Amino acid sequence: MSATPRVSVVTAVYNDPLYLRASLEGVLAQEGVDLEVVAVDDGSTDSCPRILDELARRDARLRVLRVPHGGLTRALVAGGDAARGRYVARHDADDLSLPGRLAAQAALLDRCEELSFVSSATVTIGPGGEPLFTRRRSEDPARAARELVEAPDGAPTHGSVMFRLDAYRRAGGYRPQFRYAQDHDLWL
């Protein structure tokens, strides 16, 4: 892993072991992109710390940060502060990214300097892994920007987004006073 990876994948973890191993293994298996994974353990009291330590021992690209439990937004702030990549990809502890997601999103940001962030379609699954619904955003940047403000569900799914680290920092990052909707606040 290089000292400055192209993509920093930021994952916040709090007592959510069900998909954690598959989630992080899927990210670490992504091809075509130099990456690091910053997994912020938000004071988990279950098996998550053990799973994170095991995966970090197997793959040096995974860095585990331990913080006292303060909630998702504070964990994401810590992850954003630790990120070293040009781009930050959000990936929740229960997200499963398809192969090629990170390379495709980074390539789009490379090509389109005017974009601050990009997202992908998402499929929400049920307890048995069955697909429940698919969520897609417009591929037209102007329309997607309007949807952020005008559409009732205008924000893309948080775990589908990749954004420029410098734009994130210029915007002030996630604001800790937003316990929920910190993603929508940041996009706006």
PDB file of C-alpha atoms in Angstrom:
ATOM      1  CA  MET A   1       0.000   0.000   0.000  1.00  0.00           C
ATOM      2  CA  SER A   2       1.306   3.446  -0.870  1.00  0.00           C
ATOM      3  CA  ALA A   3       1.586   6.203   1.743  1.00  0.00           C
ATOM      4  CA  THR A   4      -1.093   8.129  -0.127  1.00  0.00           C
ATOM      5  CA  PRO A   5      -3.629   5.719  -1.561  1.00  0.00           C
ATOM      6  CA  ARG A   6      -5.972   6.934  -4.279  1.00  0.00           C
ATOM      7  CA  VAL A   7      -9.087   6.010  -2.264  1.00  0.00           C
ATOM      8  CA  SER A   8      -9.731   5.942   1.466  1.00  0.00           C
ATOM      9  CA  VAL A   9     -12.753   3.807   2.311  1.00  0.00           C
ATOM     10  CA  VAL A  10     -14.262   5.043   5.578  1.00  0.00           C
ATOM     11  CA  THR A  11     -16.358   2.598   7.573  1.00  0.00           C
ATOM     12  CA  ALA A  12     -17.891   3.243  10.982  1.00  0.00           C
ATOM     13  CA  VAL A  13     -18.568   0.163  13.088  1.00  0.00           C
ATOM     14  CA  TYR A  14     -20.709  -0.148  16.201  1.00  0.00           C
ATOM     15  CA  ASN A  15     -21.993  -3.544  17.343  1.00  0.00           C
ATOM     16  CA  ASP A  16     -22.896  -4.682  13.826  1.00  0.00           C
ATOM     17  CA  PRO A  17     -21.040  -7.964  13.204  1.00  0.00           C
ATOM     18  CA  LEU A  18     -23.540  -9.719  10.920  1.00  0.00           C
ATOM     19  CA  TYR A  19     -22.118  -8.485   7.591  1.00  0.00           C
ATOM     20  CA  LEU A  20     -18.896  -6.877   8.846  1.00  0.00           C
ATOM     21  CA  ARG A  21     -16.477  -9.566   7.660  1.00  0.00           C
ATOM     22  CA  ALA A  22     -18.087  -9.942   4.210  1.00  0.00           C
ATOM     23  CA  SER A  23     -18.394  -6.171   3.897  1.00  0.00           C
ATOM     24  CA  LEU A  24     -14.714  -5.457   4.523  1.00  0.00           C
ATOM     25  CA  GLU A  25     -13.464  -8.489   2.595  1.00  0.00           C
ATOM     26  CA  GLY A  26     -15.492  -7.259  -0.383  1.00  0.00           C
ATOM     27  CA  VAL A  27     -13.877  -3.828  -0.184  1.00  0.00           C
ATOM     28  CA  LEU A  28     -10.382  -5.268   0.184  1.00  0.00           C
ATOM     29  CA  ALA A  29     -11.015  -7.478  -2.869  1.00  0.00           C
ATOM     30  CA  GLN A  30     -11.786  -4.455  -5.099  1.00  0.00           C
ATOM     31  CA  GLU A  31      -9.446  -4.360  -8.091  1.00  0.00           C
ATOM     32  CA  GLY A  32      -8.065  -1.532 -10.195  1.00  0.00           C
ATOM     33  CA  VAL A  33      -7.716   1.005  -7.393  1.00  0.00           C
ATOM     34  CA  ASP A  34      -5.066   1.693  -4.751  1.00  0.00           C
ATOM     35  CA  LEU A  35      -6.981   1.885  -1.486  1.00  0.00           C
ATOM     36  CA  GLU A  36      -6.885   1.945   2.259  1.00  0.00           C
ATOM     37  CA  VAL A  37      -9.762   1.107   4.575  1.00  0.00           C
ATOM     38  CA  VAL A  38     -10.195   3.257   7.669  1.00  0.00           C
ATOM     39  CA  ALA A  39     -12.497   1.303   9.983  1.00  0.00           C
ATOM     40  CA  VAL A  40     -13.567   3.369  12.972  1.00  0.00           C
ATOM     41  CA  ASP A  41     -14.688   1.180  15.857  1.00  0.00           C
ATOM     42  CA  ASP A  42     -17.151   3.391  17.724  1.00  0.00           C
ATOM     43  CA  GLY A  43     -16.787   1.641  21.073  1.00  0.00           C
ATOM     44  CA  SER A  44     -18.215  -1.734  20.047  1.00  0.00           C
ATOM     45  CA  THR A  45     -18.873  -4.154  22.898  1.00  0.00           C
ATOM     46  CA  ASP A  46     -19.528  -7.281  20.807  1.00  0.00           C
ATOM     47  CA  SER A  47     -17.377  -9.324  18.407  1.00  0.00           C
ATOM     48  CA  CYS A  48     -16.643  -6.398  16.051  1.00  0.00           C
ATOM     49  CA  PRO A  49     -13.252  -5.482  17.620  1.00  0.00           C
ATOM     50  CA  ARG A  50     -12.059  -9.079  17.240  1.00  0.00           C
ATOM     51  CA  ILE A  51     -13.228  -9.240  13.602  1.00  0.00           C
ATOM     52  CA  LEU A  52     -11.544  -5.914  12.804  1.00  0.00           C
ATOM     53  CA  ASP A  53      -8.265  -6.977  14.433  1.00  0.00           C
ATOM     54  CA  GLU A  54      -8.259 -10.286  12.571  1.00  0.00           C
ATOM     55  CA  LEU A  55      -8.855  -8.616   9.199  1.00  0.00           C
ATOM     56  CA  ALA A  56      -6.230  -5.931   9.914  1.00  0.00           C
ATOM     57  CA  ARG A  57      -3.639  -8.618  10.694  1.00  0.00           C
ATOM     58  CA  ARG A  58      -4.370 -10.234   7.306  1.00  0.00           C
ATOM     59  CA  ASP A  59      -4.334  -7.027   5.236  1.00  0.00           C
ATOM     60  CA  ALA A  60      -2.164  -3.986   6.004  1.00  0.00           C
ATOM     61  CA  ARG A  61      -4.494  -1.754   3.961  1.00  0.00           C
ATOM     62  CA  LEU A  62      -7.025  -1.945   6.813  1.00  0.00           C
ATOM     63  CA  ARG A  63      -6.399   0.564   9.612  1.00  0.00           C
ATOM     64  CA  VAL A  64      -8.568   0.292  12.704  1.00  0.00           C
ATOM     65  CA  LEU A  65      -9.225   3.401  14.781  1.00  0.00           C
ATOM     66  CA  ARG A  66     -10.812   2.947  18.178  1.00  0.00           C
ATOM     67  CA  VAL A  67     -12.874   5.799  19.588  1.00  0.00           C
ATOM     68  CA  PRO A  68     -15.196   6.001  22.591  1.00  0.00           C
ATOM     69  CA  HIS A  69     -18.815   5.472  21.583  1.00  0.00           C
ATOM     70  CA  GLY A  70     -20.080   8.799  20.285  1.00  0.00           C
ATOM     71  CA  GLY A  71     -22.373   7.828  17.435  1.00  0.00           C
ATOM     72  CA  LEU A  72     -22.058   7.513  13.685  1.00  0.00           C
ATOM     73  CA  THR A  73     -21.326  11.134  12.864  1.00  0.00           C
ATOM     74  CA  ARG A  74     -18.469  11.457  15.338  1.00  0.00           C
ATOM     75  CA  ALA A  75     -17.011   8.175  14.066  1.00  0.00           C
ATOM     76  CA  LEU A  76     -17.209   9.480  10.486  1.00  0.00           C
ATOM     77  CA  VAL A  77     -15.462  12.698  11.529  1.00  0.00           C
ATOM     78  CA  ALA A  78     -12.623  10.598  12.971  1.00  0.00           C
ATOM     79  CA  GLY A  79     -12.479   8.535   9.771  1.00  0.00           C
ATOM     80  CA  GLY A  80     -12.441  11.643   7.583  1.00  0.00           C
ATOM     81  CA  ASP A  81      -9.631  13.124   9.682  1.00  0.00           C
ATOM     82  CA  ALA A  82      -7.585   9.924   9.247  1.00  0.00           C
ATOM     83  CA  ALA A  83      -8.235   9.521   5.499  1.00  0.00           C
ATOM     84  CA  ARG A  84      -5.171   9.928   3.278  1.00  0.00           C
ATOM     85  CA  GLY A  85      -6.589   9.236  -0.169  1.00  0.00           C
ATOM     86  CA  ARG A  86      -7.486  11.719  -2.860  1.00  0.00           C
ATOM     87  CA  TYR A  87     -11.022  10.340  -2.684  1.00  0.00           C
ATOM     88  CA  VAL A  88     -13.129   9.022   0.187  1.00  0.00           C
ATOM     89  CA  ALA A  89     -15.613   6.221  -0.357  1.00  0.00           C
ATOM     90  CA  ARG A  90     -18.266   5.642   2.268  1.00  0.00           C
ATOM     91  CA  HIS A  91     -19.018   2.075   3.089  1.00  0.00           C
ATOM     92  CA  ASP A  92     -21.098   1.064   6.082  1.00  0.00           C
ATOM     93  CA  ALA A  93     -20.356  -2.064   8.104  1.00  0.00           C
ATOM     94  CA  ASP A  94     -23.349  -3.812   6.552  1.00  0.00           C
ATOM     95  CA  ASP A  95     -22.760  -2.676   2.952  1.00  0.00           C
ATOM     96  CA  LEU A  96     -21.690  -5.032   0.191  1.00  0.00           C
ATOM     97  CA  SER A  97     -20.078  -3.303  -2.794  1.00  0.00           C
ATOM     98  CA  LEU A  98     -20.044  -4.953  -6.179  1.00  0.00           C
ATOM     99  CA  PRO A  99     -16.639  -5.603  -7.767  1.00  0.00           C
ATOM    100  CA  GLY A 100     -15.404  -2.581  -9.687  1.00  0.00           C
ATOM    101  CA  ARG A 101     -17.423  -0.001  -7.747  1.00  0.00           C
ATOM    102  CA  LEU A 102     -14.418   1.878  -6.348  1.00  0.00           C
ATOM    103  CA  ALA A 103     -12.417   1.843  -9.594  1.00  0.00           C
ATOM    104  CA  ALA A 104     -15.401   3.093 -11.612  1.00  0.00           C
ATOM    105  CA  GLN A 105     -16.217   5.899  -9.195  1.00  0.00           C
ATOM    106  CA  ALA A 106     -12.585   7.022  -8.921  1.00  0.00           C
ATOM    107  CA  ALA A 107     -12.263   7.008 -12.729  1.00  0.00           C
ATOM    108  CA  LEU A 108     -15.358   9.214 -13.037  1.00  0.00           C
ATOM    109  CA  LEU A 109     -13.983  11.694 -10.506  1.00  0.00           C
ATOM    110  CA  ASP A 110     -10.646  11.669 -12.369  1.00  0.00           C
ATOM    111  CA  ARG A 111     -12.428  12.514 -15.652  1.00  0.00           C
ATOM    112  CA  CYS A 112     -14.839  15.109 -14.301  1.00  0.00           C
ATOM    113  CA  GLU A 113     -13.010  17.643 -12.140  1.00  0.00           C
ATOM    114  CA  GLU A 114     -16.234  19.648 -11.682  1.00  0.00           C
ATOM    115  CA  LEU A 115     -17.852  16.850  -9.678  1.00  0.00           C
ATOM    116  CA  SER A 116     -17.415  16.870  -5.902  1.00  0.00           C
ATOM    117  CA  PHE A 117     -18.968  13.452  -5.341  1.00  0.00           C
ATOM    118  CA  VAL A 118     -20.534  10.555  -7.191  1.00  0.00           C
ATOM    119  CA  SER A 119     -22.805   7.725  -6.127  1.00  0.00           C
ATOM    120  CA  SER A 120     -24.003   4.413  -7.466  1.00  0.00           C
ATOM    121  CA  ALA A 121     -27.325   2.648  -7.585  1.00  0.00           C
ATOM    122  CA  THR A 122     -28.101   0.586  -4.498  1.00  0.00           C
ATOM    123  CA  VAL A 123     -30.143  -2.519  -3.820  1.00  0.00           C
ATOM    124  CA  THR A 124     -31.612  -2.897  -0.345  1.00  0.00           C
ATOM    125  CA  ILE A 125     -31.789  -6.513   0.769  1.00  0.00           C
ATOM    126  CA  GLY A 126     -33.933  -8.241   3.357  1.00  0.00           C
ATOM    127  CA  PRO A 127     -32.890 -10.584   6.169  1.00  0.00           C
ATOM    128  CA  GLY A 128     -32.539 -13.537   3.802  1.00  0.00           C
ATOM    129  CA  GLY A 129     -30.457 -11.569   1.285  1.00  0.00           C
ATOM    130  CA  GLU A 130     -33.523 -11.097  -0.946  1.00  0.00           C
ATOM    131  CA  PRO A 131     -33.632  -7.847  -2.948  1.00  0.00           C
ATOM    132  CA  LEU A 132     -36.315  -5.488  -1.640  1.00  0.00           C
ATOM    133  CA  PHE A 133     -35.877  -2.393  -3.802  1.00  0.00           C
ATOM    134  CA  THR A 134     -33.365  -0.595  -6.009  1.00  0.00           C
ATOM    135  CA  ARG A 135     -32.546   3.079  -5.691  1.00  0.00           C
ATOM    136  CA  ARG A 136     -31.045   5.004  -8.609  1.00  0.00           C
ATOM    137  CA  ARG A 137     -30.067   8.629  -8.970  1.00  0.00           C
ATOM    138  CA  SER A 138     -29.892  10.649 -12.142  1.00  0.00           C
ATOM    139  CA  GLU A 139     -26.665  10.349 -14.109  1.00  0.00           C
ATOM    140  CA  ASP A 140     -26.993  13.979 -15.210  1.00  0.00           C
ATOM    141  CA  PRO A 141     -25.029  16.122 -12.690  1.00  0.00           C
ATOM    142  CA  ALA A 142     -27.359  19.154 -12.922  1.00  0.00           C
ATOM    143  CA  ARG A 143     -30.474  17.041 -12.423  1.00  0.00           C
ATOM    144  CA  ALA A 144     -28.854  15.091  -9.575  1.00  0.00           C
ATOM    145  CA  ALA A 145     -27.951  18.381  -7.853  1.00  0.00           C
ATOM    146  CA  ARG A 146     -31.568  19.588  -8.171  1.00  0.00           C
ATOM    147  CA  GLU A 147     -32.804  16.280  -6.739  1.00  0.00           C
ATOM    148  CA  LEU A 148     -30.644  16.811  -3.638  1.00  0.00           C
ATOM    149  CA  VAL A 149     -32.743  19.861  -2.827  1.00  0.00           C
ATOM    150  CA  GLU A 150     -36.126  19.128  -4.386  1.00  0.00           C
ATOM    151  CA  ALA A 151     -36.749  15.379  -4.128  1.00  0.00           C
ATOM    152  CA  PRO A 152     -38.059  14.008  -0.815  1.00  0.00           C
ATOM    153  CA  ASP A 153     -35.455  11.237  -0.936  1.00  0.00           C
ATOM    154  CA  GLY A 154     -32.925  13.314  -2.852  1.00  0.00           C
ATOM    155  CA  ALA A 155     -29.782  12.204  -1.077  1.00  0.00           C
ATOM    156  CA  PRO A 156     -28.047   9.140  -2.490  1.00  0.00           C
ATOM    157  CA  THR A 157     -27.550   6.172  -0.210  1.00  0.00           C
ATOM    158  CA  HIS A 158     -24.649   7.108   2.054  1.00  0.00           C
ATOM    159  CA  GLY A 159     -22.736   3.873   1.503  1.00  0.00           C
ATOM    160  CA  SER A 160     -22.772   4.370  -2.284  1.00  0.00           C
ATOM    161  CA  VAL A 161     -20.890   7.666  -2.356  1.00  0.00           C
ATOM    162  CA  MET A 162     -17.320   8.618  -3.202  1.00  0.00           C
ATOM    163  CA  PHE A 163     -16.194  12.215  -2.773  1.00  0.00           C
ATOM    164  CA  ARG A 164     -13.089  14.342  -3.092  1.00  0.00           C
ATOM    165  CA  LEU A 165     -11.241  14.613   0.226  1.00  0.00           C
ATOM    166  CA  ASP A 166     -10.250  18.219  -0.458  1.00  0.00           C
ATOM    167  CA  ALA A 167     -13.890  19.198  -1.164  1.00  0.00           C
ATOM    168  CA  TYR A 168     -14.970  17.421   2.030  1.00  0.00           C
ATOM    169  CA  ARG A 169     -12.449  19.383   4.061  1.00  0.00           C
ATOM    170  CA  ARG A 170     -13.293  22.706   2.363  1.00  0.00           C
ATOM    171  CA  ALA A 171     -16.965  22.119   3.241  1.00  0.00           C
ATOM    172  CA  GLY A 172     -16.012  21.533   6.888  1.00  0.00           C
ATOM    173  CA  GLY A 173     -16.649  17.778   6.840  1.00  0.00           C
ATOM    174  CA  TYR A 174     -19.455  16.072   8.674  1.00  0.00           C
ATOM    175  CA  ARG A 175     -20.939  18.337  11.335  1.00  0.00           C
ATOM    176  CA  PRO A 176     -21.104  16.476  14.671  1.00  0.00           C
ATOM    177  CA  GLN A 177     -24.392  18.134  15.680  1.00  0.00           C
ATOM    178  CA  PHE A 178     -26.103  16.081  12.936  1.00  0.00           C
ATOM    179  CA  ARG A 179     -26.733  12.743  14.638  1.00  0.00           C
ATOM    180  CA  TYR A 180     -28.801  11.708  11.603  1.00  0.00           C
ATOM    181  CA  ALA A 181     -28.788  12.996   8.013  1.00  0.00           C
ATOM    182  CA  GLN A 182     -25.127  13.982   8.307  1.00  0.00           C
ATOM    183  CA  ASP A 183     -24.694  12.807   4.733  1.00  0.00           C
ATOM    184  CA  HIS A 184     -27.481  14.967   3.321  1.00  0.00           C
ATOM    185  CA  ASP A 185     -26.155  17.945   5.280  1.00  0.00           C
ATOM    186  CA  LEU A 186     -22.670  17.420   3.811  1.00  0.00           C
ATOM    187  CA  TRP A 187     -23.919  17.044   0.239  1.00  0.00           C
ATOM    188  CA  LEU A 188     -25.894  20.273   0.484  1.00  0.00           C
TER     189      LEU A 188
END
